[in-house]
mmCIF file of C-alpha atoms in Angstrom:
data_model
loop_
_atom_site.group_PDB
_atom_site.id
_atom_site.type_symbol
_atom_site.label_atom_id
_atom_site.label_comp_id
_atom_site.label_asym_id
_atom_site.label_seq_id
_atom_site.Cartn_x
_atom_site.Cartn_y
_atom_site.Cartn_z
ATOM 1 C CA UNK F 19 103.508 117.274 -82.480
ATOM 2 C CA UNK F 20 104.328 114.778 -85.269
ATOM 3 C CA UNK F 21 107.061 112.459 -85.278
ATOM 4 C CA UNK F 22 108.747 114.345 -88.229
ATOM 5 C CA UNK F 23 108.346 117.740 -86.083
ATOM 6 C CA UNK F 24 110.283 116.071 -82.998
ATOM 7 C CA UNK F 25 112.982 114.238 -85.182
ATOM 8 C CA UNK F 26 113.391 117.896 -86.910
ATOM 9 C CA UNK F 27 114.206 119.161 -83.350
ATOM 10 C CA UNK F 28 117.364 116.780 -82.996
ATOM 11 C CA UNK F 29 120.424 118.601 -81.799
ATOM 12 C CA UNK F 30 118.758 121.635 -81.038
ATOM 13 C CA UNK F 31 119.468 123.791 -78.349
ATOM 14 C CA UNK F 32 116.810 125.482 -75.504
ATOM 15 C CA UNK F 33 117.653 128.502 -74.038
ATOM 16 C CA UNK F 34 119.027 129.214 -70.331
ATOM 17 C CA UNK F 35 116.274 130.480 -68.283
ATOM 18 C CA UNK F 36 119.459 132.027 -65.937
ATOM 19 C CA UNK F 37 120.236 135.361 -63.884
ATOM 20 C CA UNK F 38 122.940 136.436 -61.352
ATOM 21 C CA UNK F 39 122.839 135.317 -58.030
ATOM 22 C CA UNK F 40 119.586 132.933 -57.831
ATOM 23 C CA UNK F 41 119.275 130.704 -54.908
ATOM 24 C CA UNK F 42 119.061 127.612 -56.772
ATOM 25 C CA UNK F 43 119.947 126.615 -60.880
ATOM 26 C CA UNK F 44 118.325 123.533 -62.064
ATOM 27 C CA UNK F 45 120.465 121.619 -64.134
ATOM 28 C CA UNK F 46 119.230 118.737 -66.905
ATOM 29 C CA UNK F 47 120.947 115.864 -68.284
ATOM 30 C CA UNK F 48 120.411 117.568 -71.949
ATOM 31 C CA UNK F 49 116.840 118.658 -73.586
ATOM 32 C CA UNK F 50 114.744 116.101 -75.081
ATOM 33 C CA UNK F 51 113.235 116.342 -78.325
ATOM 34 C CA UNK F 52 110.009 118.180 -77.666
ATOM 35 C CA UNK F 53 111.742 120.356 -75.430
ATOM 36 C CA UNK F 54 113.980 121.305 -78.247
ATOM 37 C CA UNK F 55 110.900 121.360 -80.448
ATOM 38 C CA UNK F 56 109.324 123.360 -77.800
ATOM 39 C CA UNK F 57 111.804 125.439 -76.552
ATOM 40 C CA UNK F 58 110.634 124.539 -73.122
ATOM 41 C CA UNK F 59 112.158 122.744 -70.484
ATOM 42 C CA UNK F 60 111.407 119.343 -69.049
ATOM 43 C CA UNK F 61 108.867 119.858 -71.662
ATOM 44 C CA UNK F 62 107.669 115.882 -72.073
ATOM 45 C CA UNK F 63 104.390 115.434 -69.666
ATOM 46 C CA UNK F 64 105.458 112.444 -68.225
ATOM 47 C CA UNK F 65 108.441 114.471 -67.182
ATOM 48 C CA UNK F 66 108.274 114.882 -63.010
ATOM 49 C CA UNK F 67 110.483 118.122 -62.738
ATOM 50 C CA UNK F 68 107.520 120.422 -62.367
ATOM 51 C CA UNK F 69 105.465 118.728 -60.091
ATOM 52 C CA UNK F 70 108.233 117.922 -57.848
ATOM 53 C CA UNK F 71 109.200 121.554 -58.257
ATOM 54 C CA UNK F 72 105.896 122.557 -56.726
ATOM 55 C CA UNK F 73 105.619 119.607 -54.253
ATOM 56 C CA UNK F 74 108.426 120.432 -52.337
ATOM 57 C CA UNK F 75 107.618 123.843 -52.126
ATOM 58 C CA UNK F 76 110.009 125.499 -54.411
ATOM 59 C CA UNK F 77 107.172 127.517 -56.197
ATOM 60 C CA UNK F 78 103.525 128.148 -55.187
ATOM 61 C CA UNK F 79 101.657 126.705 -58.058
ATOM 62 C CA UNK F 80 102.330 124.338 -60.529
ATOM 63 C CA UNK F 81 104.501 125.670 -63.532
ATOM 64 C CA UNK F 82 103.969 124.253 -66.745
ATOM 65 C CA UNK F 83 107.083 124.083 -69.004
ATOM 66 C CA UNK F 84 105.682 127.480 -71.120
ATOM 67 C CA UNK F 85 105.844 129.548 -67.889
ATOM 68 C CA UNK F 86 109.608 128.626 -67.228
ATOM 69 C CA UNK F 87 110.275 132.323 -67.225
ATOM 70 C CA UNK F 88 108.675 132.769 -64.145
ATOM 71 C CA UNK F 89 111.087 130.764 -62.194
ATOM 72 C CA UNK F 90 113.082 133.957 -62.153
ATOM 73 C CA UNK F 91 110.447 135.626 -60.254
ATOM 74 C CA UNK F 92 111.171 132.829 -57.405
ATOM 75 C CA UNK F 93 115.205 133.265 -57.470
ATOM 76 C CA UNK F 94 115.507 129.436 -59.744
ATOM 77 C CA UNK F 95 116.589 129.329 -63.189
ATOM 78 C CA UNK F 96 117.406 125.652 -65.707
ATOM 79 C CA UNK F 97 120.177 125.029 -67.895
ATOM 80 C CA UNK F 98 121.444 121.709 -68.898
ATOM 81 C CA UNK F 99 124.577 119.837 -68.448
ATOM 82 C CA UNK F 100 124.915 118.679 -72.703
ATOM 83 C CA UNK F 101 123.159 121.320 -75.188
ATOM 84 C CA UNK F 102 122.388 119.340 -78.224
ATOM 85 C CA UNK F 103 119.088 117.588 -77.983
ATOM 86 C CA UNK F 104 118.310 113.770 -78.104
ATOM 87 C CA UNK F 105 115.539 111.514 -77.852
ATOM 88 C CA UNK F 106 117.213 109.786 -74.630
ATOM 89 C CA UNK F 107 120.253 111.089 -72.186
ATOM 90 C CA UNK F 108 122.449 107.841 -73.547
ATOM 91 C CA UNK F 109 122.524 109.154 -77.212
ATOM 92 C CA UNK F 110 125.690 111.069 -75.275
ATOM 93 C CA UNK F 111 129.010 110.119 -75.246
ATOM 94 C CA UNK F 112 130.855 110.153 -71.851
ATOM 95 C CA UNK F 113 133.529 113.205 -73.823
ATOM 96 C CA UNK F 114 129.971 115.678 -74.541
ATOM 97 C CA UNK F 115 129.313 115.645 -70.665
ATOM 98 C CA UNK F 116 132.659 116.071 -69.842
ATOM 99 C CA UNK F 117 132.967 119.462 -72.130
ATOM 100 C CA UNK F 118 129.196 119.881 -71.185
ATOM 101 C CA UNK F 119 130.342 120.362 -67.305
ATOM 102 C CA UNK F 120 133.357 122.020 -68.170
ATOM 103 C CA UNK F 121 130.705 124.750 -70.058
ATOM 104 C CA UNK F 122 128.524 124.449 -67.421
ATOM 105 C CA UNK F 123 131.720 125.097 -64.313
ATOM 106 C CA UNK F 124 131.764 128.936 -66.752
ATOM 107 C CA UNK F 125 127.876 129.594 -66.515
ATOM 108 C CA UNK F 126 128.057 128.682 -62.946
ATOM 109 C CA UNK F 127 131.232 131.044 -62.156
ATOM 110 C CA UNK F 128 129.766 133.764 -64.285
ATOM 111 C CA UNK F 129 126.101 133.737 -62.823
ATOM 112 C CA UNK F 130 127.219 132.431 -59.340
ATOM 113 C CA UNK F 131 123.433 130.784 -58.363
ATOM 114 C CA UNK F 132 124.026 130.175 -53.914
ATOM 115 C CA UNK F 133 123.103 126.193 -55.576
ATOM 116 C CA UNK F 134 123.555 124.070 -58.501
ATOM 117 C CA UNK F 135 121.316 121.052 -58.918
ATOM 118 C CA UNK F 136 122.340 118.836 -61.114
ATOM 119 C CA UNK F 137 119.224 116.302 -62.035
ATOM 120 C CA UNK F 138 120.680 113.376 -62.653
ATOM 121 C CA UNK F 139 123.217 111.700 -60.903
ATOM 122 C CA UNK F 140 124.682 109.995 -63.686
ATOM 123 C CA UNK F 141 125.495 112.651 -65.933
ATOM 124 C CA UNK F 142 127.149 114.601 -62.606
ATOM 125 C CA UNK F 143 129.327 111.401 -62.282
ATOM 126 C CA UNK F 144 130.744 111.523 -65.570
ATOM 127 C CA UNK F 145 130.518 115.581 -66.436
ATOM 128 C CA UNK F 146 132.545 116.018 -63.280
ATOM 129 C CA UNK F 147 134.633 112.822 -63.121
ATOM 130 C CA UNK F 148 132.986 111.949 -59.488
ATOM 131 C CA UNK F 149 132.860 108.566 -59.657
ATOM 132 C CA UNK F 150 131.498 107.774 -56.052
ATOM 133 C CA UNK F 151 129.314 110.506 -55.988
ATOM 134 C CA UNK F 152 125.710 110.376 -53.964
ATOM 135 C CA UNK F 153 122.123 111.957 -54.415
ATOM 136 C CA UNK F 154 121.982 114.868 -52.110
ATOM 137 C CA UNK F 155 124.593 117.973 -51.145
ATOM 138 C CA UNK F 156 128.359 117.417 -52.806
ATOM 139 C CA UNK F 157 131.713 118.218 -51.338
ATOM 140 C CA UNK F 158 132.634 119.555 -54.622
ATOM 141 C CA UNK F 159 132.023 123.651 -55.387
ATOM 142 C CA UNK F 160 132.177 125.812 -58.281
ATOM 143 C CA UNK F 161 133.842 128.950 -56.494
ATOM 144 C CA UNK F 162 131.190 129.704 -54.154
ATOM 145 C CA UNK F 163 128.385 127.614 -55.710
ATOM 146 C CA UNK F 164 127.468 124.465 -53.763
ATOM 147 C CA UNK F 165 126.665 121.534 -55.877
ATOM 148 C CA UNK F 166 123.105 118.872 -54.792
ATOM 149 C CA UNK F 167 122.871 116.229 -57.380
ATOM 150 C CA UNK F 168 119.153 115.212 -57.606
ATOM 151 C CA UNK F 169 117.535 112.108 -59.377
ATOM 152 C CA UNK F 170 116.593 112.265 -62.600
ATOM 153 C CA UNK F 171 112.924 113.563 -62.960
ATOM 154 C CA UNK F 172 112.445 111.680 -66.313
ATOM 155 C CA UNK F 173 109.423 109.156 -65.818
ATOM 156 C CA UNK F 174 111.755 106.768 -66.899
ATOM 157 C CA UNK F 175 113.628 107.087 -63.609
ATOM 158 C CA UNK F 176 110.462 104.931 -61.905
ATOM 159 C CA UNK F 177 112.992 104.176 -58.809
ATOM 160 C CA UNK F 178 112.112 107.635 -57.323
ATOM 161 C CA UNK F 179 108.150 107.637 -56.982
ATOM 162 C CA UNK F 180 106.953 111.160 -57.165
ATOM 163 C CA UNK F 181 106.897 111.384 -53.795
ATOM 164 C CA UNK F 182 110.220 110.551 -52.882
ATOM 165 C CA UNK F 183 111.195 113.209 -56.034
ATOM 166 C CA UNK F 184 109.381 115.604 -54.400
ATOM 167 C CA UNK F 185 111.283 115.011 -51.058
ATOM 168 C CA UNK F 186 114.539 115.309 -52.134
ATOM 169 C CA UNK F 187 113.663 118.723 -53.927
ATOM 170 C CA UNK F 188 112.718 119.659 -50.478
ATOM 171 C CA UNK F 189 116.116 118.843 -49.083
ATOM 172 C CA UNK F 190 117.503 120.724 -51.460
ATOM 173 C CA UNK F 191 114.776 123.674 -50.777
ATOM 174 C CA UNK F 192 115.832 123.735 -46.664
ATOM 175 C CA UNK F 193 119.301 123.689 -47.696
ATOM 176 C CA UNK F 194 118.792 126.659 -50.078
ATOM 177 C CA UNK F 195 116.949 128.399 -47.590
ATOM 178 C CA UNK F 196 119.196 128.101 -44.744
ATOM 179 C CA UNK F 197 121.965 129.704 -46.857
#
């Protein structure tokens, strides 16, 4: 993909890969450019969402972003907190997460996933005004929903190894399971 191709994609939106009732709905920060470009999902390669996806034993093989469909098939679905794509998550303003989870609060109510991870415990801090707020299960809930803000899976986030990604999607996947 040339440069001009990914700058083209800027403020695009990716679809919901979403259903009623799913055990667990991925949430991004916003898509990136080739995932806008794309219309894909944690689309970038560097990206760690669908390894640690498979690692911890949410899915059986290794998805690549093109097969996000199938997620369905395994009771998961992705949205994203922000719509509008940008090269990096700081391109938006504190007020476009803030309306983002307010968006996100009615896709949540309306689909009513058991779980809502939020990757990327940043953006949860500011979309939903939770200042103190930790990686791992939240007090908060969106009606019945129960919210588990994960790390960021962006290879940018190099604080959480792969491994350590990978275990905190398994938290998450014994939590979703013992619903």
């Amino acid at each position: 993909m040339t440069p001009e191709e990914l700058q083209a994609a800027r403020d695009r939106t990716v679809p919901d890969v979403i259903a009623g009732g799913l055990r667990v709905l991925f949430c991004g920060i916003n898509p990136g450019l080739l995932s806008a470009a794309t219309g894909h999902h944690f689309a970038r390669p560097g990206n760690r969402f669908w390894p640690a996806l498979h690692a911890s034993g949410f899915t059986p093989t290794r998805l690549a972003p093109a097969e996000q469909g199938r997620l369905l098939e395994f009771g998961l679905g992705i949205t994203n907190v922000a719509a509008r794509a940008t090269a990096r998550a700081d391109e938006l303003s504190d007020e476009e997460l803030r309306e983002g989870g307010r968006l996100l609060t009615d896709r949540v109510l309306l689909h009513r996933p058991r779980w809502l991870a939020i990757a990327g415990i940043t953006a949860y801090r500011t979309a939903f005004g939770e200042r103190g707020a930790r990686i791992g299960p939240q007090e908060r809930r969106l009606g019945d929903t129960r919210i588990w803000a994960l790390p960021n899976p962006s290879g940018l986030n190099a604080h959480w190894t792969p491994a350590t990604l990978a275990e905190e999607f398994g938290r998450l996947r014994v939590a979703a399971e013992d619903d």
